[in-house]
Short mmCIF file of C-alpha atoms in Angstrom, two decimals:
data_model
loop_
_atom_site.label_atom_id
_atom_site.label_comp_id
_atom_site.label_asym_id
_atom_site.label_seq_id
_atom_site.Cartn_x
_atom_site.Cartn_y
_atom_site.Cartn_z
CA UNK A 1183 1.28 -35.16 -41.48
CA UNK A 1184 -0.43 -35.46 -38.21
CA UNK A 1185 1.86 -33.45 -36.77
CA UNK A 1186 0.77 -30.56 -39.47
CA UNK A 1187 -3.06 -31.40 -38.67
CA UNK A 1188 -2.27 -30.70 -34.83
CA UNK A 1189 -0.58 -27.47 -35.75
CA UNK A 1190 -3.42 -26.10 -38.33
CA UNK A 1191 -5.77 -27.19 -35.49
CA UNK A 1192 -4.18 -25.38 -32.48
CA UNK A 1193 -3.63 -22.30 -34.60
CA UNK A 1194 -7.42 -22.44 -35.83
CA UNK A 1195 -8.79 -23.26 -32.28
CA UNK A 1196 -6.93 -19.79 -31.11
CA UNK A 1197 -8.26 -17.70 -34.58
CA UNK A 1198 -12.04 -18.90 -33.33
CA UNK A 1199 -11.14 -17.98 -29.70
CA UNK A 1200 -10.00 -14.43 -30.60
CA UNK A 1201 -12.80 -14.09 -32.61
CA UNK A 1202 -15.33 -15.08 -29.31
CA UNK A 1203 -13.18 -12.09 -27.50
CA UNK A 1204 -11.08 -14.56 -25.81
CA UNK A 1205 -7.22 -13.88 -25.68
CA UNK A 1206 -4.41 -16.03 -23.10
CA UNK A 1207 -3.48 -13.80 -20.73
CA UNK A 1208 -1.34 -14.18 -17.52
CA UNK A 1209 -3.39 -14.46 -14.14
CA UNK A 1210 -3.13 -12.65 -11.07
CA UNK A 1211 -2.79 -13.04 -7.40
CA UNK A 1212 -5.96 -11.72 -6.16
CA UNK A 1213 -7.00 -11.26 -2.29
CA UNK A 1214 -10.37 -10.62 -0.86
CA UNK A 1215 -11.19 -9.20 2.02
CA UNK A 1216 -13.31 -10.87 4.45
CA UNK A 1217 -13.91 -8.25 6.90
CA UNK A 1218 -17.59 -7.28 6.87
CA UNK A 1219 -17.09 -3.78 8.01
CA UNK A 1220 -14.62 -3.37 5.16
CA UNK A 1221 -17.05 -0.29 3.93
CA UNK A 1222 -17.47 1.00 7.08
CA UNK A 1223 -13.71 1.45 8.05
CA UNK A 1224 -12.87 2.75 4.13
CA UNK A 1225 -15.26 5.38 4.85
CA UNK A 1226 -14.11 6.50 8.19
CA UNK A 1227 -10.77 6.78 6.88
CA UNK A 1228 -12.18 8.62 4.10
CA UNK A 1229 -14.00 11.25 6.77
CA UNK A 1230 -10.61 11.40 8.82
CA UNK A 1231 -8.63 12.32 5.33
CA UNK A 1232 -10.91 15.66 4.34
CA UNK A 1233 -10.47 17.48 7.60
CA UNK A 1234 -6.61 16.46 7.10
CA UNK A 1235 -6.88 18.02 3.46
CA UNK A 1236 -9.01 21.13 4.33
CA UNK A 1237 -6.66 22.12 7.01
CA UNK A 1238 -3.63 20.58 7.26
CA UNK A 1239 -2.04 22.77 10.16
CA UNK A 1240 -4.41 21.16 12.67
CA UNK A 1241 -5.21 18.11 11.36
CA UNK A 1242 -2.87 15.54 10.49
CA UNK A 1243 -3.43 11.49 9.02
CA UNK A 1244 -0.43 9.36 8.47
CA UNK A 1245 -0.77 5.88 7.28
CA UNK A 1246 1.14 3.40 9.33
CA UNK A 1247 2.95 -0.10 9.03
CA UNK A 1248 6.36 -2.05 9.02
CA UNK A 1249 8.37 -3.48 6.43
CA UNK A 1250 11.35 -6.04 6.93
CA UNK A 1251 15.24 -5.67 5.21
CA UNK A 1252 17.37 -8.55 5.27
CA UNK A 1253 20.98 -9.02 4.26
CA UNK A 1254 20.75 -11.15 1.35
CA UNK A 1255 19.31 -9.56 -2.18
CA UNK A 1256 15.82 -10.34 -3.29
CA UNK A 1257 15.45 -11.57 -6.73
CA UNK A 1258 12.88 -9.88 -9.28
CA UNK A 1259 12.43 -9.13 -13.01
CA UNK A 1260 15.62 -6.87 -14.47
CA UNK A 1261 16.89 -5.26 -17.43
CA UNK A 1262 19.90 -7.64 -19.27
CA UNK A 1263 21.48 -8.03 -22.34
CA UNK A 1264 19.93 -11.02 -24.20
CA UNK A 1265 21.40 -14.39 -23.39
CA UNK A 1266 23.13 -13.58 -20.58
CA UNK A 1267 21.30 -14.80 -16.92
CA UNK A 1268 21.50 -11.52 -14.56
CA UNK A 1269 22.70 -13.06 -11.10
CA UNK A 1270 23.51 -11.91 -7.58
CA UNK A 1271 26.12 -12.66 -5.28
CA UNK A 1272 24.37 -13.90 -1.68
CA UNK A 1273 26.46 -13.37 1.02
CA UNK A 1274 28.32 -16.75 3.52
CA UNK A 1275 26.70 -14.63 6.39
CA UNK A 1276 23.55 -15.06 8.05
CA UNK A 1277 20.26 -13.70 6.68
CA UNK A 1278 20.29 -10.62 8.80
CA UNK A 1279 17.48 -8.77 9.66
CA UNK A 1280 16.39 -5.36 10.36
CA UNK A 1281 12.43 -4.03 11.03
CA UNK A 1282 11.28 -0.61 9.84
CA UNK A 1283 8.32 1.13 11.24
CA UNK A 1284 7.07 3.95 9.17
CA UNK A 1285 4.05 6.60 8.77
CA UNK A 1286 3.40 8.36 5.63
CA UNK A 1287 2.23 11.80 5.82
CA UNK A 1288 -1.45 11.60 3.81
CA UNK A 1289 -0.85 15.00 2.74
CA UNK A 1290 2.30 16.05 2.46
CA UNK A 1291 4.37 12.83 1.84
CA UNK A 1292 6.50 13.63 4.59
CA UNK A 1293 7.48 10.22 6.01
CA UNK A 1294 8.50 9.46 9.94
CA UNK A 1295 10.75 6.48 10.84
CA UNK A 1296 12.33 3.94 13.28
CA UNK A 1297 14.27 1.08 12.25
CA UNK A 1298 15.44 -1.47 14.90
CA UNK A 1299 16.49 -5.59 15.18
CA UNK A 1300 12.44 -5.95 16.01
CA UNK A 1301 9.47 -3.85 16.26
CA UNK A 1302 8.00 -5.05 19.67
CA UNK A 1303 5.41 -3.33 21.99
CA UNK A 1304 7.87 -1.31 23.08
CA UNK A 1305 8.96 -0.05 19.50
CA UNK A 1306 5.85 0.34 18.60
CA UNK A 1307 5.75 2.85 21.94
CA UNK A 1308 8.76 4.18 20.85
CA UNK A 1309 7.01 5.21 17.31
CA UNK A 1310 4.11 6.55 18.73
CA UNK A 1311 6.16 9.10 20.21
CA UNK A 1312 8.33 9.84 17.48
CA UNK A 1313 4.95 10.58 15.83
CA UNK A 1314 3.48 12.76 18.28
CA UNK A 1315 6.90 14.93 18.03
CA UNK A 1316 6.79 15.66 14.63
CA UNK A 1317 3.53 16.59 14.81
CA UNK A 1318 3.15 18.69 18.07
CA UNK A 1319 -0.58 20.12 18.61
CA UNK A 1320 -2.14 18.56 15.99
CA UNK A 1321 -5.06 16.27 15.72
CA UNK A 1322 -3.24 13.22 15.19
CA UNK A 1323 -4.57 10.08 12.96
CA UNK A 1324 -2.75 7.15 12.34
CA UNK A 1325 -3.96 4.31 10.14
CA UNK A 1326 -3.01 0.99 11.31
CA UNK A 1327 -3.83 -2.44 9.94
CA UNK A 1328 -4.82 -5.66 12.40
CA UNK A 1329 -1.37 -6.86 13.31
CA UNK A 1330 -1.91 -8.19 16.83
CA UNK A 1331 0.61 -5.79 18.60
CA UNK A 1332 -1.19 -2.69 17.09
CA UNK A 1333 -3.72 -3.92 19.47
CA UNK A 1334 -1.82 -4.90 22.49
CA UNK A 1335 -3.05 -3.02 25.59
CA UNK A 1336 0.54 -1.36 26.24
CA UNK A 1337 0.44 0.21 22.53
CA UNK A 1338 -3.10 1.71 22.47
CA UNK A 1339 -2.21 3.09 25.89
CA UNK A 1340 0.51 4.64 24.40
CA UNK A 1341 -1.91 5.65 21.93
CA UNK A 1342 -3.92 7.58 24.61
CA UNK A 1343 -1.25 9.21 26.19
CA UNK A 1344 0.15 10.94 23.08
CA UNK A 1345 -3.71 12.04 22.14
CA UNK A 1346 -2.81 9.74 18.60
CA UNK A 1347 -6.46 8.72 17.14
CA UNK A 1348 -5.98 5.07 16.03
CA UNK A 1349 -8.33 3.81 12.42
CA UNK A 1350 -8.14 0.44 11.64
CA UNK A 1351 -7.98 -1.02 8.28
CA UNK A 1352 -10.34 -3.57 6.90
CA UNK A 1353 -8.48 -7.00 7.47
CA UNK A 1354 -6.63 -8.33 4.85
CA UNK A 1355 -6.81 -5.50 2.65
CA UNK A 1356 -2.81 -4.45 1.72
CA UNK A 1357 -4.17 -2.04 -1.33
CA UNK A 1358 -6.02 0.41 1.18
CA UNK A 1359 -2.87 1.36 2.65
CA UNK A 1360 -0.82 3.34 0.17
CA UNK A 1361 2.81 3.26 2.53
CA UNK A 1362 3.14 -0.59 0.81
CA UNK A 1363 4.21 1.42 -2.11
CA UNK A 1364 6.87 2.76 -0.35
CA UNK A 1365 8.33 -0.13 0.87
CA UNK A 1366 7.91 -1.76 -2.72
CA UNK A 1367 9.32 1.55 -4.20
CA UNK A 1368 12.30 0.98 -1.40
CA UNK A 1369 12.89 -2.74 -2.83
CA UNK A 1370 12.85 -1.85 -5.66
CA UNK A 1371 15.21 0.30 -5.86
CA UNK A 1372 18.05 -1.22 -2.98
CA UNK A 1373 16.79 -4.55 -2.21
CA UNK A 1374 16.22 -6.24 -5.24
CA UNK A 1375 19.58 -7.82 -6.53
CA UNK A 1376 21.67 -5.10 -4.68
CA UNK A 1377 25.19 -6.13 -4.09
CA UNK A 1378 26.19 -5.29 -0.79
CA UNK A 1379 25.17 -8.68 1.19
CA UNK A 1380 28.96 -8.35 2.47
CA UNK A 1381 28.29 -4.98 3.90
CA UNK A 1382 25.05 -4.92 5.96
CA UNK A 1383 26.26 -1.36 7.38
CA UNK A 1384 26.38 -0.13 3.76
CA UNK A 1385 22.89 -1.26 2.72
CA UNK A 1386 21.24 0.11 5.90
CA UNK A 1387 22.47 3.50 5.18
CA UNK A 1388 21.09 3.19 1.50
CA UNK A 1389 18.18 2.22 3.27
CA UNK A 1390 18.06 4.96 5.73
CA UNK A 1391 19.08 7.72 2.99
CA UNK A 1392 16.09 6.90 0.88
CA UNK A 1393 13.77 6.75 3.65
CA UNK A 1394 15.03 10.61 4.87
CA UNK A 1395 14.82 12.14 0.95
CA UNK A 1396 10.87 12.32 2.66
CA UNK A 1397 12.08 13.73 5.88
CA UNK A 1398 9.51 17.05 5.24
CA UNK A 1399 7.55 16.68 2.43
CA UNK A 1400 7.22 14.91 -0.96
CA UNK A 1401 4.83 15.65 -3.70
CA UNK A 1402 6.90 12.62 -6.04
CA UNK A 1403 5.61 10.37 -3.38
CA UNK A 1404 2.13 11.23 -2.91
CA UNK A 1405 2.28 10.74 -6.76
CA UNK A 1406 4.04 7.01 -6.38
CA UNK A 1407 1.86 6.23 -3.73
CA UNK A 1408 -1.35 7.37 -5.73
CA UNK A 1409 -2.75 10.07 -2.72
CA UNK A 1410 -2.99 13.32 -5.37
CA UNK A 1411 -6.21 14.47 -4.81
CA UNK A 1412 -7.58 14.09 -8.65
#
C-alpha cells in the first residue's frame, strides 16, 4: 500500500510539474567562451566573408583546422534490431594515428587537404602552401583558431610569404568554425564503428576519398556545414 501511495505521488508530483511548464529533459554540454574580444573577432570574420561573397574570383576565405583518425573504431549511437547489442571488432594493433589539416572553401565548399603522422610547424608550412596554390592571385583569408603552433613564428612567416591573411577565432569557441562539421560529418560516416581496424591502408583511403568528393566545389556541404547565405 505504501508502495501504491509512492507511485500515485510521483505520478501526481510530475502532472503538477507539467502543468508549471516544467518537463525532464536531457542536459547538454555547454561551453562558453571567455575571450573578451569574442565580438570583435566574429565581426571581422564577418567583414572578411562579404568581400569573399561579392566577388569570389578575387577574394577568397577558407576556414581552417585539424582533425585526428586513429585505427581503432569510435563508438556512437546506431541503428539495430531490438535486443541485439551492435558491437565492433577493435583491432590487436596499436592505436594508430594519422593528422588531417584541412580548409573549407567559405563559398564554394571546395575543401584543400594534407594528411600526415603529425601536423608540426613544418606541416602547417607545408599547408600554407598547398593553400596559396589552389588559390593563385587571390586575396587569401584563412580562419584559424588559437592552437599554439598557428602562432609559432615559423608558421605566420610562412603566412607572410604566401600573402595568406590570418583571422583568429575567439578562444574556445568550436561552433564559429563550421569545418568541425566536416570532420563530424567524416566520423560519422567512416569512423564511427567502421570495421577495418585490421586494414589501416583501407580506412585512410575511405578517408581520403571522402575528403576529395570536395576537391572543387560543394553546395551539399555548404548546406551540412550551415554557410548558405539565407
Amino acid at each position: 500500500r505504501q508502495r501504491q501511495m509512492c507511485i500515485r505521488d510521483r505520478s501526481g508530483i510530475g502532472k503538477l510539474l507539467k502543468r508549471l511548464g516544467l518537463h525532464l529533459k536531457r542536459g547538454r554540454l555547454r561551453l562558453h567562451s571567455p575571450d573578451p574580444a569574442y565580438d570583435g573577432k566574429v565581426a571581422k570574420i564577418a567583414r572578411a566573408l562579404t568581400p569573399a561573397r561579392t566577388r569570389p574570383a578575387r577574394v577568397t576565405l577558407c576556414y581552417g583546422d585539424e582533425a585526428s583518425i586513429y585505427r581503432q573504431p569510435t563508438l556512437a549511437p546506431v541503428w539495430g534490431e531490438r535486443g541485439v547489442e551492435p558491437t565492433v571488432l577493435l583491432s590487436h594493433r596499436s592505436n594508430t594515428r594519422d593528422r588531417l589539416c584541412g580548409g573549407l572553401d567559405a563559398v564554394t565548399g571546395r575543401v584543400v587537404w594534407r594528411r600526415g603522422s603529425r601536423i608540426d610547424v613544418a606541416g602547417l608550412q607545408k599547408f600554407l602552401r598547398d593553400l596559396r596554390a589552389a588559390y593563385p592571385g587571390r586575396y587569401l583569408f584563412l580562419v584559424w583558431d588559437n592552437w599554439p603552433v598557428h602562432a609559432h613564428a615559423a608558421v605566420l612567416a610562412e603566412a607572410r610569404r604566401q600573402r595568406i591573411h590570418l583571422l583568429w577565432l575567439p578562444t574556445y569557441a568550436p561552433w564559429e568554425n563550421p569545418i568541425e562539421k566536416l570532420w563530424r560529418w567524416l566520423k560519422q560516416t567512416h569512423l564511427h564503428h567502421h570495421r577495418v581496424a585490421d586494414r589501416w591502408r583501407e580506412l585512410k583511403t575511405r578517408v581520403a576519398d571522402f575528403l576529395d568528393q570536395f576537391a572543387s566545389r560543394s553546395p551539399q556541404l555548404l548546406r551540412y556545414v550551415g554557410l548558405l547565405p539565407k
